[in-house]
Short mmCIF file of C-alpha atoms in Angstrom, two decimals:
data_model
loop_
_atom_site.label_atom_id
_atom_site.label_comp_id
_atom_site.label_asym_id
_atom_site.label_seq_id
_atom_site.Cartn_x
_atom_site.Cartn_y
_atom_site.Cartn_z
CA PHE A 1 39.31 -1.73 -9.13
CA LEU A 2 35.53 -1.99 -9.33
CA LYS A 3 35.41 -3.08 -12.94
CA GLU A 4 37.48 -6.17 -12.19
CA PHE A 5 35.97 -6.78 -8.77
CA TYR A 6 32.28 -6.52 -9.62
CA TYR A 7 32.32 -7.45 -13.29
CA ASP A 8 30.24 -10.58 -13.77
CA ASP A 9 26.66 -11.32 -14.67
CA GLU A 10 25.61 -12.37 -11.18
CA PHE A 11 27.65 -9.78 -9.27
CA PHE A 12 29.13 -12.60 -7.21
CA PHE A 13 31.74 -10.46 -5.46
CA LEU A 14 29.20 -7.73 -4.77
CA GLN A 15 26.97 -10.32 -3.07
CA ILE A 16 29.97 -11.50 -1.03
CA SER A 17 30.64 -7.86 -0.10
CA PHE A 18 27.08 -7.49 1.18
CA TYR A 19 27.39 -10.69 3.20
CA LEU A 20 30.71 -9.59 4.70
CA PHE A 21 29.24 -6.20 5.57
CA LYS A 22 26.23 -7.83 7.23
CA ILE A 23 28.56 -10.01 9.36
CA LEU A 24 30.67 -6.98 10.31
CA ILE A 25 27.56 -5.10 11.47
CA LYS A 26 26.40 -8.11 13.48
CA TYR A 27 29.80 -8.39 15.18
CA HIS A 28 30.47 -4.70 15.85
CA ASP A 29 26.94 -3.50 16.61
CA PRO A 30 24.52 -6.36 17.36
CA VAL A 31 21.73 -3.96 18.34
CA LEU A 32 21.91 -2.10 15.03
CA SER A 33 22.13 -5.43 13.21
CA GLU A 34 18.95 -6.64 14.88
CA ILE A 35 17.12 -3.38 14.09
CA LEU A 36 18.14 -3.62 10.43
CA GLU A 37 17.18 -7.30 10.20
CA ASN A 38 13.82 -6.78 11.92
CA ASN A 39 13.02 -4.05 9.40
CA LYS A 40 14.27 -6.17 6.48
CA MET A 41 16.95 -3.58 5.68
CA THR A 42 19.68 -5.58 4.01
CA PRO A 43 22.97 -4.12 2.78
CA GLU A 44 21.68 -4.55 -0.77
CA ILE A 45 19.13 -1.84 -0.02
CA TYR A 46 21.32 0.81 1.61
CA ALA A 47 24.90 0.00 0.61
CA SER A 48 24.72 -0.80 -3.12
CA SER A 49 25.69 2.69 -4.22
CA TRP A 50 28.41 2.85 -1.56
CA PHE A 51 30.10 -0.30 -2.83
CA LEU A 52 29.55 0.28 -6.55
CA THR A 53 30.67 3.93 -6.62
CA LEU A 54 32.93 4.15 -3.55
CA PHE A 55 30.59 6.86 -2.22
CA ALA A 56 30.85 8.96 -5.39
CA SER A 57 27.07 9.09 -5.72
CA LYS A 58 26.50 10.31 -2.15
CA CYS A 59 29.28 12.78 -1.29
CA ASN A 60 30.43 16.17 -2.48
CA MET A 61 33.84 16.33 -4.16
CA ARG A 62 35.71 17.74 -1.15
CA ILE A 63 34.60 14.89 1.11
CA LEU A 64 35.00 12.37 -1.68
CA ASN A 65 38.62 13.41 -2.26
CA LEU A 66 39.35 12.90 1.44
CA ILE A 67 37.69 9.48 1.43
CA TYR A 68 39.67 8.41 -1.65
CA MET A 69 42.93 9.75 -0.25
CA ILE A 70 42.45 7.76 2.97
CA PHE A 71 41.33 4.70 1.02
CA LEU A 72 44.44 4.78 -1.18
CA LEU A 73 46.84 5.45 1.69
CA GLU A 74 45.39 2.78 3.96
CA LYS A 75 46.47 -0.16 1.75
CA ASN A 76 44.10 -2.49 3.56
CA PRO A 77 41.67 -4.24 1.20
CA PHE A 78 39.04 -4.36 3.95
CA PHE A 79 39.35 -0.71 4.94
CA TYR A 80 36.43 0.25 2.73
CA PHE A 81 34.13 -2.13 4.61
CA TYR A 82 35.22 -0.80 7.99
CA PHE A 83 34.86 2.78 6.79
CA SER A 84 31.31 2.03 5.60
CA LEU A 85 30.58 0.30 8.90
CA ALA A 86 31.80 3.30 10.90
CA LEU A 87 29.59 5.65 8.88
CA LEU A 88 26.58 3.42 9.38
CA ILE A 89 27.13 3.07 13.14
CA LEU A 90 27.78 6.79 13.63
CA HIS A 91 24.66 7.80 11.73
#
């Protein structure tokens, strides 16, 4: 999935993913969005490893297996963005 999705020299689809994520934050939690923007915290800073590794670099295997199971069962291509958004808002 990621090899095909993010495989180009400019990481075009990764940049689109960051933009989409920024818009989702702005829509679902405008206060958090403003705090992040005022502190120049862009998704490129805090979400790169989330999107490139599907959380593999940040979670233990037990949690990671649950995340992947849900991700595969959900069958919604945007689920990953909403899952990331929920984690960000809850923490």
